[in-house]
Amino acid sequence: MILNFFSKGEKSHYSRLKIQDDDDGHLIYVPGDVLKSRYKIKRTLGEGTFGKVVEVKDSFEDRSRIALKIIKNVDKYREAAKLEINVLKTIKDRDPIGKYLCVHILDWFDFHGHICIAFEMLGLSVFDFLKENNYVPYPIHQVRHLIYQLCIAVKFLHDNELTHTDLKPENILFVNSDYDIVYNVRKKRDERVVKNTHIRVIDFGSATFDWEHHSTVVSTRHYRAPEVILELGWSQPCDVWSIGCILFELYLGFTLFQTHDNMEHLAMMERILGPIPYRMAKRTRKTKYFYRGRLDWDERSSAGRYVRENCKPLRRYMLSDEEEHKNLIDLIENMLEYDPDKRISLAKALEHAFFDPLPIHLKHEDDFKLKTRSKTP
């Protein structure tokens, strides 16, 4: 198929170019290619199972940088992209100015079987920043602001009958990830400190409305709630569990549940959080995990030793005895409550003492509305 819908200047560049996909269904392109007679590709930003994200220049708008998600030319990814667009449109309709910190869709189109979605250009993810900083954890005051914003964004989704289902550090992007270099005297090394902790939540490809079919398994393994593993059904509280795992990771610099196996994952939960409630164990159809209501786990096995040596009760991870550290661990405990019906809601989480020291200029306007209403007789 020959590109034949460009301006004169573009035609000279593309006259011999055919639309081609690689063996995996990715669009083959080079910097300088123009899509939809509008978006000029500058560079590749990243790649995932769904496709690629590229930086483009929009010739129609005065936006210097836009991120364009180019979905693989594969039926299942194309259909998933259409569902994501529906969610993104809903988010934009209900929050036109983006005050609830979810990424905004700017445009979308079908380019020869590749669904393309244009977004505002953002910085690194909080995960990539952590990785590039040698997994040095974020300072606690930055953790506070990051998680506060995440709670605001996801509460907005929940209030609009949506569950994100794939919250993880990779799906939280800094608006701008510029940083200062600070020398750590104790560790004798330079470390990066991000200048601006404002974020956007991204990737709504798995987001699910309350009335839609709920897949049996959701979430990336390390952030997966126990009710999902046990196939007990899930709803918005599974997002809260994920946020608790993210809070731990930003605070300490490593993943709380570093495993790829269900049984080992459950054993880690018990080591860190205590026994899984008997009634949850009895309800699950996954009876192979339990014997007489208790996890069927051999602590003397090599896997058992690994869990024992690499996991410890949650409060023993606390980096300091100062009040703000105690409050942080307490919030994690509330978010990692096994029973989703007892797990803290995000409305309650935002009232937690951990967020009290957040400066007023970083508070969300909804906070002030809630406090004003609560004072009204």
Coordinates of C-alpha atoms in Angstrom, one line a residue:
M1 CA 0.0 0.0 0.0
I2 CA 1.5 3.3 -1.1
L3 CA 1.2 6.4 1.0
N4 CA -0.6 8.8 -1.2
F5 CA -2.4 11.2 1.0
F6 CA 0.4 13.7 2.0
S7 CA 1.2 17.2 1.0
K8 CA 3.6 17.9 -1.8
G9 CA 6.5 18.2 0.5
E10 CA 5.6 14.9 2.3
K11 CA 5.0 13.0 -1.0
S12 CA 8.6 13.5 -2.1
H13 CA 9.8 11.8 1.2
Y14 CA 7.2 9.0 1.1
S15 CA 6.7 8.3 -2.6
R16 CA 8.4 5.0 -2.5
L17 CA 7.5 4.0 1.1
K18 CA 5.1 1.2 1.8
I19 CA 3.1 0.7 5.0
Q20 CA 4.7 -2.4 6.6
D21 CA 4.5 -4.2 9.8
D22 CA 7.1 -6.4 11.4
D23 CA 6.5 -10.1 12.4
D24 CA 5.0 -9.0 15.7
G25 CA 2.6 -6.6 14.2
H26 CA 4.5 -3.4 15.1
L27 CA 4.3 -0.6 12.5
I28 CA 7.7 -0.2 10.8
Y29 CA 8.7 3.5 10.8
V30 CA 11.7 5.8 10.9
P31 CA 12.1 9.3 12.4
G32 CA 10.6 11.8 10.0
D33 CA 7.7 9.6 8.9
V34 CA 4.4 11.5 9.1
L35 CA 1.1 9.8 10.2
K36 CA -2.4 11.2 9.3
S37 CA -0.7 14.0 7.4
R38 CA -0.1 15.5 10.8
Y39 CA 2.1 13.7 13.3
K40 CA 5.8 13.7 12.4
I41 CA 7.7 10.9 14.3
K42 CA 10.8 12.2 16.1
R43 CA 11.9 9.2 18.2
T44 CA 10.7 6.0 20.0
L45 CA 10.0 6.5 23.7
G46 CA 9.1 2.9 24.7
E47 CA 7.8 -0.5 23.7
G48 CA 5.3 -2.9 25.3
T49 CA 3.3 -5.9 24.4
F50 CA 0.5 -3.6 23.0
G51 CA 2.8 -1.7 20.6
K52 CA 5.1 1.3 20.8
V53 CA 5.1 4.9 22.1
V54 CA 6.8 7.5 20.0
E55 CA 7.4 11.2 20.4
V56 CA 5.7 13.2 17.5
K57 CA 5.4 16.8 16.4
D58 CA 1.9 17.9 15.7
S59 CA 1.8 20.2 12.6
F60 CA -1.8 21.2 13.4
E61 CA -1.4 22.4 17.0
D62 CA 1.1 24.6 18.7
R63 CA 2.2 21.7 20.9
S64 CA 5.9 21.1 20.8
R65 CA 5.9 17.5 22.0
I66 CA 3.2 14.8 22.0
A67 CA 3.3 11.1 22.9
L68 CA 1.7 8.8 20.3
K69 CA 0.8 5.3 21.3
I70 CA 0.9 3.1 18.1
I71 CA -1.0 -0.2 18.8
K72 CA 0.1 -3.4 17.0
N73 CA -1.9 -4.4 14.0
V74 CA -3.3 -7.4 15.9
D75 CA -7.0 -8.0 16.5
K76 CA -6.9 -8.4 20.3
Y77 CA -4.7 -5.4 20.8
R78 CA -6.8 -3.3 18.4
E79 CA -10.0 -4.2 20.3
A80 CA -8.4 -3.5 23.7
A81 CA -7.3 -0.1 22.4
K82 CA -10.9 0.8 21.4
L83 CA -12.0 -0.1 24.9
E84 CA -9.2 2.1 26.4
I85 CA -10.3 5.0 24.2
N86 CA -13.8 4.6 25.5
V87 CA -12.5 4.9 29.1
L88 CA -10.2 7.8 28.2
K89 CA -13.1 9.7 26.6
T90 CA -15.2 9.1 29.7
I91 CA -12.4 10.5 31.9
K92 CA -12.0 13.6 29.7
D93 CA -15.8 14.2 29.6
R94 CA -16.0 14.0 33.4
D95 CA -12.8 15.9 34.0
P96 CA -12.3 18.3 31.1
I97 CA -9.4 20.3 32.7
G98 CA -7.5 17.3 34.1
K99 CA -7.6 18.3 37.7
Y100 CA -7.9 14.6 38.8
L101 CA -4.5 13.8 37.4
C102 CA -5.4 11.1 34.9
V103 CA -3.7 11.4 31.5
H104 CA -5.8 13.1 28.8
I105 CA -6.4 11.8 25.4
L106 CA -5.8 14.5 22.7
D107 CA -6.7 12.5 19.6
W108 CA -7.0 9.0 18.1
F109 CA -7.2 7.5 14.7
D110 CA -6.8 4.2 12.8
F111 CA -3.6 4.1 10.7
H112 CA -3.8 1.1 8.4
G113 CA -4.9 -1.2 11.2
H114 CA -2.9 0.5 13.9
I115 CA -5.0 2.3 16.4
C116 CA -3.0 5.4 17.4
I117 CA -3.7 7.4 20.5
A118 CA -2.2 10.9 21.2
F119 CA -1.4 12.0 24.7
E120 CA 0.2 15.0 26.4
M121 CA 4.0 14.4 26.7
L122 CA 5.1 13.5 30.2
G123 CA 8.3 12.6 31.9
L124 CA 9.7 9.3 33.2
S125 CA 7.6 6.9 35.2
V126 CA 8.3 6.8 39.0
F127 CA 9.6 3.3 38.3
D128 CA 12.1 4.3 35.6
F129 CA 13.3 7.3 37.7
L130 CA 13.8 4.9 40.6
K131 CA 15.7 2.4 38.4
E132 CA 17.9 5.1 36.8
N133 CA 18.6 6.3 40.4
N134 CA 20.0 2.9 41.4
Y135 CA 16.8 2.1 43.3
V136 CA 17.5 4.9 45.9
P137 CA 14.1 5.3 47.6
Y138 CA 12.2 8.6 47.3
P139 CA 12.5 10.9 50.4
I140 CA 9.4 10.5 52.6
H141 CA 8.0 14.0 51.8
Q142 CA 8.1 13.1 48.1
V143 CA 6.5 9.7 48.8
R144 CA 3.7 11.6 50.6
H145 CA 2.9 13.8 47.7
L146 CA 3.2 11.1 45.1
I147 CA 0.8 8.7 47.0
Y148 CA -1.6 11.6 47.9
Q149 CA -2.0 12.4 44.1
L150 CA -2.3 8.7 43.3
C151 CA -5.2 8.4 45.8
I152 CA -6.9 11.6 44.4
A153 CA -6.6 10.2 40.8
V154 CA -7.8 6.7 41.6
K155 CA -10.6 7.9 43.9
F156 CA -11.9 9.9 40.9
L157 CA -12.0 6.7 38.9
H158 CA -13.8 4.9 41.7
D159 CA -16.3 7.7 42.0
N160 CA -17.0 7.3 38.3
E161 CA -17.6 3.5 38.6
L162 CA -14.2 2.5 37.2
T163 CA -11.4 0.2 38.5
H164 CA -8.0 0.8 37.0
T165 CA -6.8 -2.8 37.8
D166 CA -3.2 -2.3 36.7
L167 CA -1.7 0.3 39.1
K168 CA 2.0 0.0 39.4
P169 CA 5.0 2.4 39.4
E170 CA 5.4 2.0 35.7
N171 CA 1.9 3.5 35.2
I172 CA 2.6 6.7 37.2
L173 CA 4.4 9.3 35.2
F174 CA 6.0 12.5 36.4
V175 CA 4.8 15.6 34.5
N176 CA 8.4 16.6 34.4
S177 CA 11.2 14.3 35.6
D178 CA 14.1 16.8 35.7
Y179 CA 16.3 16.3 38.7
D180 CA 19.0 17.8 40.9
I181 CA 22.1 15.8 41.8
V182 CA 22.7 15.5 45.6
Y183 CA 25.8 14.0 47.1
N184 CA 25.0 11.3 49.8
V185 CA 27.8 11.6 52.3
R186 CA 27.0 8.4 54.1
K187 CA 26.9 6.3 50.9
K188 CA 29.6 8.4 49.2
R189 CA 27.7 8.7 45.9
D190 CA 25.7 11.1 43.9
E191 CA 21.9 10.6 43.9
R192 CA 19.1 12.1 41.8
V193 CA 16.3 14.0 43.5
V194 CA 13.3 14.8 41.2
K195 CA 12.6 18.5 41.2
N196 CA 8.8 18.3 40.7
T197 CA 6.7 15.5 42.1
H198 CA 3.5 16.2 40.1
I199 CA 2.2 13.1 38.3
R200 CA -0.3 11.6 35.9
V201 CA -1.8 8.2 36.0
I202 CA -1.7 6.4 32.7
D203 CA -2.6 3.1 30.9
F204 CA -6.3 2.5 31.1
G205 CA -6.2 -0.5 28.8
S206 CA -7.4 -2.8 31.6
A207 CA -9.7 -0.3 33.3
T208 CA -13.1 -1.8 33.9
F209 CA -16.5 -0.2 34.5
D210 CA -18.6 -1.6 37.4
W211 CA -21.2 -3.0 35.0
E212 CA -18.7 -4.7 32.6
H213 CA -17.4 -8.2 32.6
H214 CA -14.7 -8.6 35.3
S215 CA -11.8 -10.8 34.2
T216 CA -10.8 -13.5 36.6
V217 CA -7.2 -12.3 36.9
V218 CA -6.2 -8.6 36.8
S219 CA -3.2 -6.6 37.9
T220 CA 0.5 -7.1 37.4
R221 CA 1.7 -9.9 39.7
H222 CA 3.5 -7.9 42.4
Y223 CA 0.6 -5.5 42.9
R224 CA -2.2 -8.2 42.8
A225 CA -4.7 -8.3 45.7
P226 CA -5.4 -11.6 47.6
E227 CA -9.0 -11.7 46.4
V228 CA -7.8 -11.8 42.8
I229 CA -5.3 -14.6 43.5
L230 CA -8.0 -16.6 45.3
E231 CA -10.6 -15.9 42.6
L232 CA -13.1 -14.5 45.1
G233 CA -14.2 -11.7 42.7
W234 CA -12.8 -8.1 42.8
S235 CA -13.8 -4.5 42.6
Q236 CA -12.3 -1.1 43.5
P237 CA -10.6 -2.3 46.7
C238 CA -8.1 -4.2 44.5
D239 CA -6.7 -0.8 43.4
V240 CA -6.2 0.2 47.0
W241 CA -4.1 -3.0 47.6
S242 CA -2.0 -2.0 44.6
I243 CA -1.5 1.5 46.0
G244 CA -0.3 0.0 49.3
C245 CA 2.3 -2.0 47.4
I246 CA 3.4 1.0 45.5
L247 CA 3.7 3.1 48.7
F248 CA 6.0 0.5 50.2
E249 CA 8.1 0.4 47.0
L250 CA 8.6 4.2 46.8
Y251 CA 9.5 4.3 50.5
L252 CA 12.0 1.5 50.4
G253 CA 13.1 1.3 46.8
F254 CA 12.3 -2.4 46.2
T255 CA 9.2 -4.5 45.5
L256 CA 7.2 -5.8 48.5
F257 CA 6.1 -9.1 46.9
Q258 CA 9.0 -10.3 44.7
T259 CA 7.6 -13.5 43.3
H260 CA 6.0 -15.1 40.2
D261 CA 4.1 -17.9 41.9
N262 CA 0.7 -17.8 43.6
M263 CA 1.5 -20.1 46.5
E264 CA 4.8 -18.3 47.3
H265 CA 2.9 -14.9 46.9
L266 CA 0.4 -16.0 49.5
A267 CA 3.2 -17.3 51.8
M268 CA 4.9 -13.9 51.5
M269 CA 1.7 -12.2 52.4
E270 CA 1.4 -14.3 55.6
R271 CA 5.0 -13.7 56.5
I272 CA 4.6 -9.9 56.1
L273 CA 1.0 -9.3 57.1
G274 CA -0.1 -12.3 59.2
P275 CA -2.4 -15.3 58.5
I276 CA -5.0 -15.1 55.7
P277 CA -8.4 -15.0 57.2
Y278 CA -10.0 -18.4 57.6
R279 CA -13.2 -17.4 55.9
M280 CA -11.4 -16.2 52.8
A281 CA -9.4 -19.5 52.7
K282 CA -12.7 -21.5 53.0
R283 CA -14.5 -19.5 50.3
T284 CA -11.8 -19.8 47.6
R285 CA -12.3 -22.4 44.9
K286 CA -8.5 -22.6 44.7
T287 CA -8.5 -25.3 47.4
K288 CA -5.0 -26.5 46.4
Y289 CA -3.6 -23.5 48.3
F290 CA -5.1 -24.5 51.6
Y291 CA -5.6 -27.5 53.9
R292 CA -8.2 -27.2 56.6
G293 CA -8.4 -23.4 56.2
R294 CA -4.6 -22.9 56.5
L295 CA -2.1 -22.2 53.8
D296 CA -0.6 -25.5 52.7
W297 CA 3.0 -24.3 52.7
D298 CA 6.2 -26.0 53.8
E299 CA 8.4 -23.5 55.5
R300 CA 11.3 -26.0 55.5
S301 CA 11.5 -26.2 51.7
S302 CA 13.9 -24.1 49.7
A303 CA 11.0 -21.8 48.7
G304 CA 10.0 -21.7 52.4
R305 CA 13.5 -20.6 53.4
Y306 CA 13.6 -18.0 50.6
V307 CA 10.4 -16.4 51.9
R308 CA 11.6 -16.6 55.5
E309 CA 14.9 -15.0 54.7
N310 CA 13.6 -12.3 52.3
C311 CA 10.4 -11.3 54.0
K312 CA 9.7 -10.0 57.5
P313 CA 6.7 -8.5 59.4
L314 CA 5.7 -5.2 57.8
R315 CA 6.6 -3.0 60.8
R316 CA 10.2 -4.2 60.7
Y317 CA 10.7 -2.4 57.4
M318 CA 10.2 1.0 59.1
L319 CA 13.3 3.2 58.4
S320 CA 12.8 5.4 61.4
D321 CA 10.9 5.6 64.7
E322 CA 9.7 9.1 63.8
E323 CA 5.9 9.7 63.7
E324 CA 5.7 10.2 60.0
H325 CA 7.3 6.8 59.3
K326 CA 4.9 5.1 61.8
N327 CA 2.0 6.8 60.0
L328 CA 3.3 5.6 56.6
I329 CA 3.5 2.0 57.8
D330 CA 0.0 2.3 59.4
L331 CA -1.4 3.5 56.1
I332 CA 0.2 0.5 54.2
E333 CA -1.3 -1.8 56.8
N334 CA -4.8 -0.3 56.2
M335 CA -4.4 -0.6 52.4
L336 CA -3.1 -4.2 52.7
E337 CA -6.0 -5.4 54.7
Y338 CA -6.8 -8.9 53.4
D339 CA -10.6 -8.6 53.4
P340 CA -11.6 -6.2 50.6
D341 CA -14.7 -5.2 52.5
K342 CA -12.6 -4.1 55.5
R343 CA -9.8 -2.5 53.4
I344 CA -9.6 1.3 53.7
S345 CA -11.4 3.3 51.1
L346 CA -9.5 6.1 49.2
A347 CA -11.7 8.7 50.7
K348 CA -10.7 7.5 54.2
A349 CA -7.0 7.1 53.1
L350 CA -6.9 10.7 52.1
E351 CA -7.9 11.6 55.7
H352 CA -5.0 9.5 57.2
A353 CA -2.5 11.2 59.4
F354 CA 0.3 10.4 57.0
F355 CA -0.9 13.1 54.7
D356 CA -1.3 15.8 57.4
P357 CA 2.2 17.3 56.9
L358 CA 1.5 17.8 53.1
P359 CA 1.9 21.6 52.4
I360 CA -1.3 23.5 51.7
H361 CA -0.2 24.4 48.1
L362 CA 0.1 20.7 47.3
K363 CA -3.4 19.8 48.6
H364 CA -6.1 19.1 46.1
E365 CA -9.1 21.5 46.0
D366 CA -11.5 18.6 46.9
D367 CA -9.7 18.4 50.2
F368 CA -10.8 21.9 51.1
K369 CA -14.4 21.2 49.9
L370 CA -14.7 18.1 52.1
K371 CA -13.3 19.9 55.1
T372 CA -15.6 22.9 54.5
R373 CA -18.7 20.6 54.3
S374 CA -17.7 18.7 57.4
K375 CA -17.6 22.0 59.4
T376 CA -21.0 23.1 58.2
P377 CA -23.6 22.5 60.9

